[in-house]
Amino acid sequence: MDDRIVVLGTGGTIAGGSALAGDNVGYRAGERTVQSLLDGLVVAGGPQAPALVAEEVAQIDSKDADAAFWSRLHARCLAHLQDERVRGIVVTHGTDTLEETAWLLSQTLACDKPLVLTCAMRPATAVSPDGPQNLRDAIALASDARALGVSVVCAGAVHAPRHLQKMSPYRVDAFASGDAGPIGWVEEGRLRLVHPWPGLRSDPGSLAQALAADNGAWPWVEIVLSGAGANGRQVEALVAAGVRGIVVAGTGNGTLHHALETALLRAQRAGVQVRVSTRCPLGVVVGMPAHGLPLADGLSPVKARISLMLELMQTAPAP
Ligand code: ASP
């Protein structure tokens, strides 16, 4: 029986290159093919190791990820999940929007195999690149039957999509999972769990269908920020331009500047879906703030935006 791990390349710093060897910041993301990242990589398992099959899905800097990219990646993951020869999937991805892609895939794929995203903070041309070790860890994780569903590994730490957040623009250990902490660690090719593996989403069917049918034309949802001096002008402009959803990154416990709050309540009355998240990187909004606008289910603003887009995909726009 065939036993393979599919490695889907999407670009990012892990595939980045710099003209100046050793430059960790002055490089272009997405310059190397995913096959070249695998060439010469020593993976655990010796002769028993699964075969690695490389496939290029995109060559982008993940800051430029968009709906068309997500639709394509989703479709390729779906195809490989349905292939009985495939034991697990690894996706190499830029760090900038990694948490968004991981959240999207976790919400839209019925994943009864490991699907592991990984990345790097230093380009492949760095003196000491972190990509090769991250890729080795991801392949080890994708071979582990305990790792069902979508997870992310970076700098040895294994994160769940719900909690993962990029915390540093420079450090190799760039991600954290807030209060929850990592699910576990990959150490010398072995997974050490420190929390039970998170349950799988049981009903992604209608979301997956909506995504597949959508051809990259996603409902328009924006994020606005509340803070000192905030006002309602941005919200008014968005509503006038036809936005369908607004996620607001509120202050503290989901509170909003009164001027912004007034504009958001007006937007809601006009049929725009509003969700309230918080600017705080730790914890969730507790209780119900006085404004009464719906909360974002404990999600960060960027993940709340994805959830609202998926929700709106299943709802026809107001006439
Ligand atoms: N801009 C890069 C990207 O997200 C950053 C990285 O991969 O670390 O593709």
Short mmCIF file of C-alpha atoms and ligand atoms in Angstrom, two decimals:
data_model
loop_
_atom_site.label_atom_id
_atom_site.label_comp_id
_atom_site.label_asym_id
_atom_site.label_seq_id
_atom_site.Cartn_x
_atom_site.Cartn_y
_atom_site.Cartn_z
CA MET A 1 0.00 0.00 0.00
CA ASP A 2 1.21 3.46 -0.89
CA ASP A 3 1.97 5.63 2.11
CA ARG A 4 2.72 9.23 1.35
CA ILE A 5 2.92 12.68 2.84
CA VAL A 6 1.99 15.43 0.40
CA VAL A 7 3.89 18.69 0.89
CA LEU A 8 2.02 21.64 -0.59
CA GLY A 9 4.15 24.74 -1.22
CA THR A 10 2.61 28.20 -1.08
CA GLY A 11 5.70 30.43 -0.82
CA GLY A 12 6.57 32.52 2.24
CA THR A 13 9.92 33.12 3.90
CA ILE A 14 10.53 29.40 4.15
CA ALA A 15 10.91 29.54 0.35
CA GLY A 16 12.51 32.98 0.44
CA GLY A 17 15.84 33.99 -1.01
CA SER A 18 18.22 36.91 -0.56
CA ALA A 19 20.95 38.13 -2.92
CA LEU A 20 23.09 38.72 0.16
CA ALA A 21 23.81 35.41 1.86
CA GLY A 22 22.96 35.64 5.52
CA ASP A 23 20.52 38.57 5.25
CA ASN A 24 17.57 37.62 7.46
CA VAL A 25 15.27 40.49 6.52
CA GLY A 26 16.19 41.80 3.04
CA TYR A 27 14.84 38.91 0.95
CA ARG A 28 11.94 38.00 -1.32
CA ALA A 29 9.43 35.47 -0.08
CA GLY A 30 8.36 32.59 -2.31
CA GLU A 31 11.47 32.25 -4.51
CA ARG A 32 12.22 28.54 -4.09
CA THR A 33 10.11 25.59 -5.14
CA VAL A 34 8.76 23.29 -2.47
CA GLN A 35 10.65 20.40 -4.12
CA SER A 36 13.92 22.28 -3.58
CA LEU A 37 13.05 22.64 0.13
CA LEU A 38 12.67 18.87 0.33
CA ASP A 39 15.81 18.04 -1.64
CA GLY A 40 18.44 16.82 0.77
CA LEU A 41 16.18 17.13 3.82
CA VAL A 42 16.89 14.31 6.24
CA VAL A 43 13.60 13.03 7.68
CA ALA A 44 13.07 10.58 10.53
CA GLY A 45 12.03 6.98 9.90
CA GLY A 46 14.80 5.72 7.58
CA PRO A 47 13.51 3.17 5.06
CA GLN A 48 10.12 3.13 6.84
CA ALA A 49 9.64 6.86 6.28
CA PRO A 50 6.63 7.77 4.13
CA ALA A 51 7.29 8.98 0.58
CA LEU A 52 7.24 12.76 0.22
CA VAL A 53 5.31 14.18 -2.73
CA ALA A 54 5.81 17.88 -3.46
CA GLU A 55 3.19 20.08 -5.12
CA GLU A 56 3.37 23.81 -5.78
CA VAL A 57 0.04 25.47 -5.00
CA ALA A 58 1.29 29.07 -5.03
CA GLN A 59 4.46 31.13 -4.73
CA ILE A 60 3.29 34.12 -2.72
CA ASP A 61 4.31 36.28 0.17
CA SER A 62 1.49 35.41 2.55
CA LYS A 63 0.83 39.10 3.26
CA ASP A 64 -0.74 38.97 -0.22
CA ALA A 65 -2.97 35.95 0.46
CA ASP A 66 -6.45 36.43 -0.94
CA ALA A 67 -9.69 34.58 -1.54
CA ALA A 68 -8.49 33.01 -4.79
CA PHE A 69 -5.40 31.64 -3.01
CA TRP A 70 -7.52 30.25 -0.19
CA SER A 71 -9.98 28.63 -2.58
CA ARG A 72 -7.16 26.94 -4.48
CA LEU A 73 -5.37 25.72 -1.36
CA HIS A 74 -8.65 24.45 0.08
CA ALA A 75 -9.39 22.53 -3.13
CA ARG A 76 -5.93 20.89 -3.19
CA CYS A 77 -6.14 19.92 0.48
CA LEU A 78 -9.59 18.44 -0.10
CA ALA A 79 -8.36 16.39 -3.07
CA HIS A 80 -5.41 14.97 -1.11
CA LEU A 81 -7.50 14.25 1.99
CA GLN A 82 -9.77 12.13 -0.19
CA ASP A 83 -6.83 10.19 -1.67
CA GLU A 84 -6.41 6.98 0.32
CA ARG A 85 -2.70 6.82 -0.54
CA VAL A 86 -2.10 10.00 1.45
CA ARG A 87 -1.32 9.63 5.15
CA GLY A 88 -0.99 13.33 5.90
CA ILE A 89 -0.50 16.78 4.40
CA VAL A 90 2.10 19.46 5.10
CA VAL A 91 1.58 23.04 3.89
CA THR A 92 4.55 25.41 3.75
CA HIS A 93 3.24 28.96 4.25
CA GLY A 94 4.39 32.47 5.10
CA THR A 95 4.11 33.47 8.73
CA ASP A 96 2.25 36.74 8.20
CA THR A 97 -1.20 35.25 7.60
CA LEU A 98 -0.51 31.70 8.74
CA GLU A 99 -3.06 31.91 11.56
CA GLU A 100 -5.75 33.02 9.11
CA THR A 101 -5.16 30.17 6.66
CA ALA A 102 -4.96 27.63 9.50
CA TRP A 103 -8.27 28.89 10.91
CA LEU A 104 -9.93 28.85 7.50
CA LEU A 105 -8.84 25.27 6.72
CA SER A 106 -9.82 24.08 10.20
CA GLN A 107 -13.33 25.46 9.66
CA THR A 108 -13.90 24.14 6.16
CA LEU A 109 -12.28 20.71 5.88
CA ALA A 110 -13.51 17.42 7.30
CA CYS A 111 -10.03 16.32 8.20
CA ASP A 112 -9.55 12.72 9.32
CA LYS A 113 -5.81 12.92 8.62
CA PRO A 114 -3.09 15.24 9.90
CA LEU A 115 -2.86 18.56 8.02
CA VAL A 116 0.14 20.48 9.33
CA LEU A 117 1.10 24.02 8.35
CA THR A 118 4.64 25.20 8.84
CA CYS A 119 6.75 28.22 8.00
CA ALA A 120 10.03 29.99 8.68
CA MET A 121 11.15 33.36 9.95
CA ARG A 122 14.46 33.26 8.09
CA PRO A 123 14.84 32.75 4.34
CA ALA A 124 16.34 29.62 2.86
CA THR A 125 19.54 31.61 2.13
CA ALA A 126 20.10 32.56 5.80
CA VAL A 127 23.30 31.45 7.54
CA SER A 128 21.11 29.54 9.97
CA PRO A 129 17.69 29.04 8.37
CA ASP A 130 14.87 27.73 10.58
CA GLY A 131 12.83 26.35 7.68
CA PRO A 132 14.50 22.93 7.32
CA GLN A 133 13.93 22.00 10.98
CA ASN A 134 10.36 23.30 10.89
CA LEU A 135 9.73 21.23 7.77
CA ARG A 136 11.20 18.12 9.39
CA ASP A 137 8.97 18.67 12.42
CA ALA A 138 5.92 19.15 10.21
CA ILE A 139 6.63 15.91 8.32
CA ALA A 140 7.04 14.06 11.63
CA LEU A 141 3.74 15.50 12.85
CA ALA A 142 1.92 14.68 9.61
CA SER A 143 3.07 11.07 10.06
CA ASP A 144 1.65 10.84 13.59
CA ALA A 145 -1.84 9.32 13.77
CA ARG A 146 -2.63 11.39 16.89
CA ALA A 147 -2.36 14.65 14.98
CA LEU A 148 -5.77 14.55 13.26
CA GLY A 149 -7.01 17.76 11.69
CA VAL A 150 -5.32 21.12 11.18
CA SER A 151 -2.36 22.14 13.32
CA VAL A 152 0.67 24.41 12.99
CA VAL A 153 4.26 23.68 13.98
CA CYS A 154 6.91 26.38 14.33
CA ALA A 155 10.12 26.33 16.38
CA GLY A 156 9.13 22.93 17.77
CA ALA A 157 5.82 24.11 19.26
CA VAL A 158 2.56 22.63 18.00
CA HIS A 159 -0.37 25.05 17.94
CA ALA A 160 -4.14 24.73 17.45
CA PRO A 161 -5.60 27.10 14.83
CA ARG A 162 -8.04 28.68 17.32
CA HIS A 163 -5.30 29.94 19.64
CA LEU A 164 -2.33 30.51 17.35
CA GLN A 165 -1.16 34.10 16.90
CA LYS A 166 1.98 35.61 15.40
CA MET A 167 3.54 37.58 18.24
CA SER A 168 6.90 38.71 16.92
CA PRO A 169 7.88 40.22 13.57
CA TYR A 170 11.45 38.90 13.85
CA ARG A 171 12.03 36.11 16.36
CA VAL A 172 12.37 32.55 15.11
CA ASP A 173 9.92 31.52 17.84
CA ALA A 174 7.33 33.93 16.44
CA PHE A 175 4.07 32.26 17.46
CA ALA A 176 2.20 31.71 20.68
CA SER A 177 -1.14 30.25 21.70
CA GLY A 178 -2.01 32.76 24.40
CA ASP A 179 -3.62 31.44 27.56
CA ALA A 180 -4.03 27.97 26.05
CA GLY A 181 -0.34 27.46 25.25
CA PRO A 182 0.89 24.99 22.62
CA ILE A 183 -0.80 21.58 22.34
CA GLY A 184 2.61 19.96 22.46
CA TRP A 185 6.11 19.86 21.08
CA VAL A 186 7.96 17.99 18.36
CA GLU A 187 11.28 16.83 19.77
CA GLU A 188 13.70 14.82 17.62
CA GLY A 189 10.82 13.72 15.42
CA ARG A 190 8.48 12.73 18.27
CA LEU A 191 5.31 14.47 19.34
CA ARG A 192 5.06 15.17 23.07
CA LEU A 193 1.56 16.28 23.92
CA VAL A 194 0.99 18.59 26.87
CA HIS A 195 -2.76 18.99 26.19
CA PRO A 196 -5.30 16.59 24.71
CA TRP A 197 -5.43 16.94 20.93
CA PRO A 198 -8.28 19.36 20.04
CA GLY A 199 -11.50 17.81 18.69
CA LEU A 200 -12.24 18.02 15.00
CA ARG A 201 -14.93 20.25 13.60
CA SER A 202 -17.73 17.79 12.91
CA ASP A 203 -19.87 19.66 10.36
CA PRO A 204 -17.76 21.62 7.86
CA GLY A 205 -19.93 20.33 4.98
CA SER A 206 -21.95 23.41 4.10
CA LEU A 207 -18.98 25.72 4.65
CA ALA A 208 -16.80 23.61 2.39
CA GLN A 209 -19.48 23.61 -0.30
CA ALA A 210 -19.91 27.38 -0.05
CA LEU A 211 -16.16 27.83 -0.36
CA ALA A 212 -15.87 25.47 -3.31
CA ALA A 213 -18.77 27.17 -5.11
CA ASP A 214 -17.55 30.66 -4.51
CA ASN A 215 -14.70 30.96 -7.03
CA GLY A 216 -12.79 33.41 -4.90
CA ALA A 217 -15.51 36.09 -4.73
CA TRP A 218 -15.84 36.31 -0.98
CA PRO A 219 -18.29 38.48 0.97
CA TRP A 220 -16.71 41.80 1.83
CA VAL A 221 -15.87 41.99 5.54
CA GLU A 222 -13.57 44.60 7.07
CA ILE A 223 -11.91 45.06 10.45
CA VAL A 224 -12.07 48.42 12.22
CA LEU A 225 -10.26 49.40 15.39
CA SER A 226 -11.61 51.18 18.42
CA GLY A 227 -9.30 53.43 20.42
CA ALA A 228 -8.73 56.94 21.64
CA GLY A 229 -10.05 59.42 19.11
CA ALA A 230 -12.00 56.79 17.13
CA ASN A 231 -14.99 58.03 15.14
CA GLY A 232 -17.70 56.63 12.89
CA ARG A 233 -16.48 57.94 9.55
CA GLN A 234 -14.77 54.73 8.45
CA VAL A 235 -17.88 52.69 9.23
CA GLU A 236 -20.13 55.14 7.39
CA ALA A 237 -17.86 54.98 4.32
CA LEU A 238 -17.81 51.18 4.40
CA VAL A 239 -21.59 50.92 4.65
CA ALA A 240 -22.02 53.40 1.79
CA ALA A 241 -19.61 51.31 -0.30
CA GLY A 242 -21.56 48.08 0.28
CA VAL A 243 -19.62 46.23 3.00
CA ARG A 244 -21.48 43.15 4.25
CA GLY A 245 -19.73 42.62 7.56
CA ILE A 246 -17.61 44.55 10.04
CA VAL A 247 -15.45 43.07 12.78
CA VAL A 248 -14.47 45.63 15.38
CA ALA A 249 -11.36 45.18 17.48
CA GLY A 250 -12.68 46.72 20.66
CA THR A 251 -10.76 48.07 23.59
CA GLY A 252 -10.33 45.83 26.65
CA ASN A 253 -13.45 43.82 27.38
CA GLY A 254 -15.04 44.56 23.98
CA THR A 255 -15.82 48.18 24.74
CA LEU A 256 -16.13 50.76 21.94
CA HIS A 257 -15.54 54.47 21.57
CA HIS A 258 -19.03 56.00 21.78
CA ALA A 259 -18.78 57.60 18.33
CA LEU A 260 -17.74 54.33 16.71
CA GLU A 261 -20.42 52.47 18.68
CA THR A 262 -23.14 54.78 17.33
CA ALA A 263 -21.95 54.21 13.76
CA LEU A 264 -21.78 50.44 14.23
CA LEU A 265 -25.30 50.28 15.68
CA ARG A 266 -26.49 52.27 12.68
CA ALA A 267 -24.63 49.89 10.32
CA GLN A 268 -26.27 46.93 12.01
CA ARG A 269 -29.72 48.47 11.54
CA ALA A 270 -28.84 48.89 7.85
CA GLY A 271 -28.26 45.12 7.56
CA VAL A 272 -24.48 44.93 8.00
CA GLN A 273 -23.33 42.05 10.23
CA VAL A 274 -21.19 43.36 13.10
CA ARG A 275 -19.00 41.23 15.41
CA VAL A 276 -17.06 42.52 18.39
CA SER A 277 -13.62 41.16 19.23
CA THR A 278 -10.91 42.69 21.42
CA ARG A 279 -7.53 44.27 20.79
CA CYS A 280 -6.15 42.35 23.78
CA PRO A 281 -3.96 39.41 22.71
CA LEU A 282 -4.82 37.32 25.79
CA GLY A 283 -8.17 36.13 27.14
CA VAL A 284 -11.66 36.65 25.70
CA VAL A 285 -14.42 39.22 26.19
CA VAL A 286 -16.20 38.20 29.38
CA GLY A 287 -19.96 38.77 29.75
CA MET A 288 -21.87 41.08 27.43
CA PRO A 289 -20.71 44.68 26.94
CA ALA A 290 -23.42 47.35 27.32
CA HIS A 291 -23.56 48.08 23.57
CA GLY A 292 -25.15 44.65 23.00
CA LEU A 293 -23.49 44.06 19.62
CA PRO A 294 -22.78 40.35 18.94
CA LEU A 295 -19.42 39.02 20.11
CA ALA A 296 -16.87 37.17 17.98
CA ASP A 297 -16.86 33.88 19.89
CA GLY A 298 -13.50 34.55 21.53
CA LEU A 299 -11.75 34.84 18.17
CA SER A 300 -9.05 37.38 17.36
CA PRO A 301 -10.16 40.07 14.88
CA VAL A 302 -8.46 38.40 11.88
CA LYS A 303 -10.04 35.01 12.60
CA ALA A 304 -13.42 36.58 13.40
CA ARG A 305 -13.27 38.18 9.95
CA ILE A 306 -12.79 34.78 8.31
CA SER A 307 -15.62 33.23 10.31
CA LEU A 308 -17.94 36.08 9.36
CA MET A 309 -17.00 35.76 5.67
CA LEU A 310 -17.76 32.03 5.82
CA GLU A 311 -21.04 32.72 7.59
CA LEU A 312 -22.03 35.31 4.97
CA MET A 313 -21.13 32.96 2.13
CA GLN A 314 -24.00 30.80 3.22
CA THR A 315 -26.40 33.73 3.29
CA ALA A 316 -27.61 35.56 0.21
CA PRO A 317 -26.81 39.30 0.21
CA ALA A 318 -29.70 41.58 1.14
CA PRO A 319 -31.53 42.83 -2.01
N1 ASP B 1 6.13 38.01 4.50
C1 ASP B 1 6.45 36.60 4.73
C2 ASP B 1 5.19 35.81 4.43
O1 ASP B 1 4.29 35.82 5.22
C3 ASP B 1 6.87 36.44 6.14
C4 ASP B 1 7.23 35.03 6.55
O2 ASP B 1 6.94 34.06 5.90
O3 ASP B 1 7.83 34.92 7.63
O4 ASP B 1 5.11 35.18 3.40
#
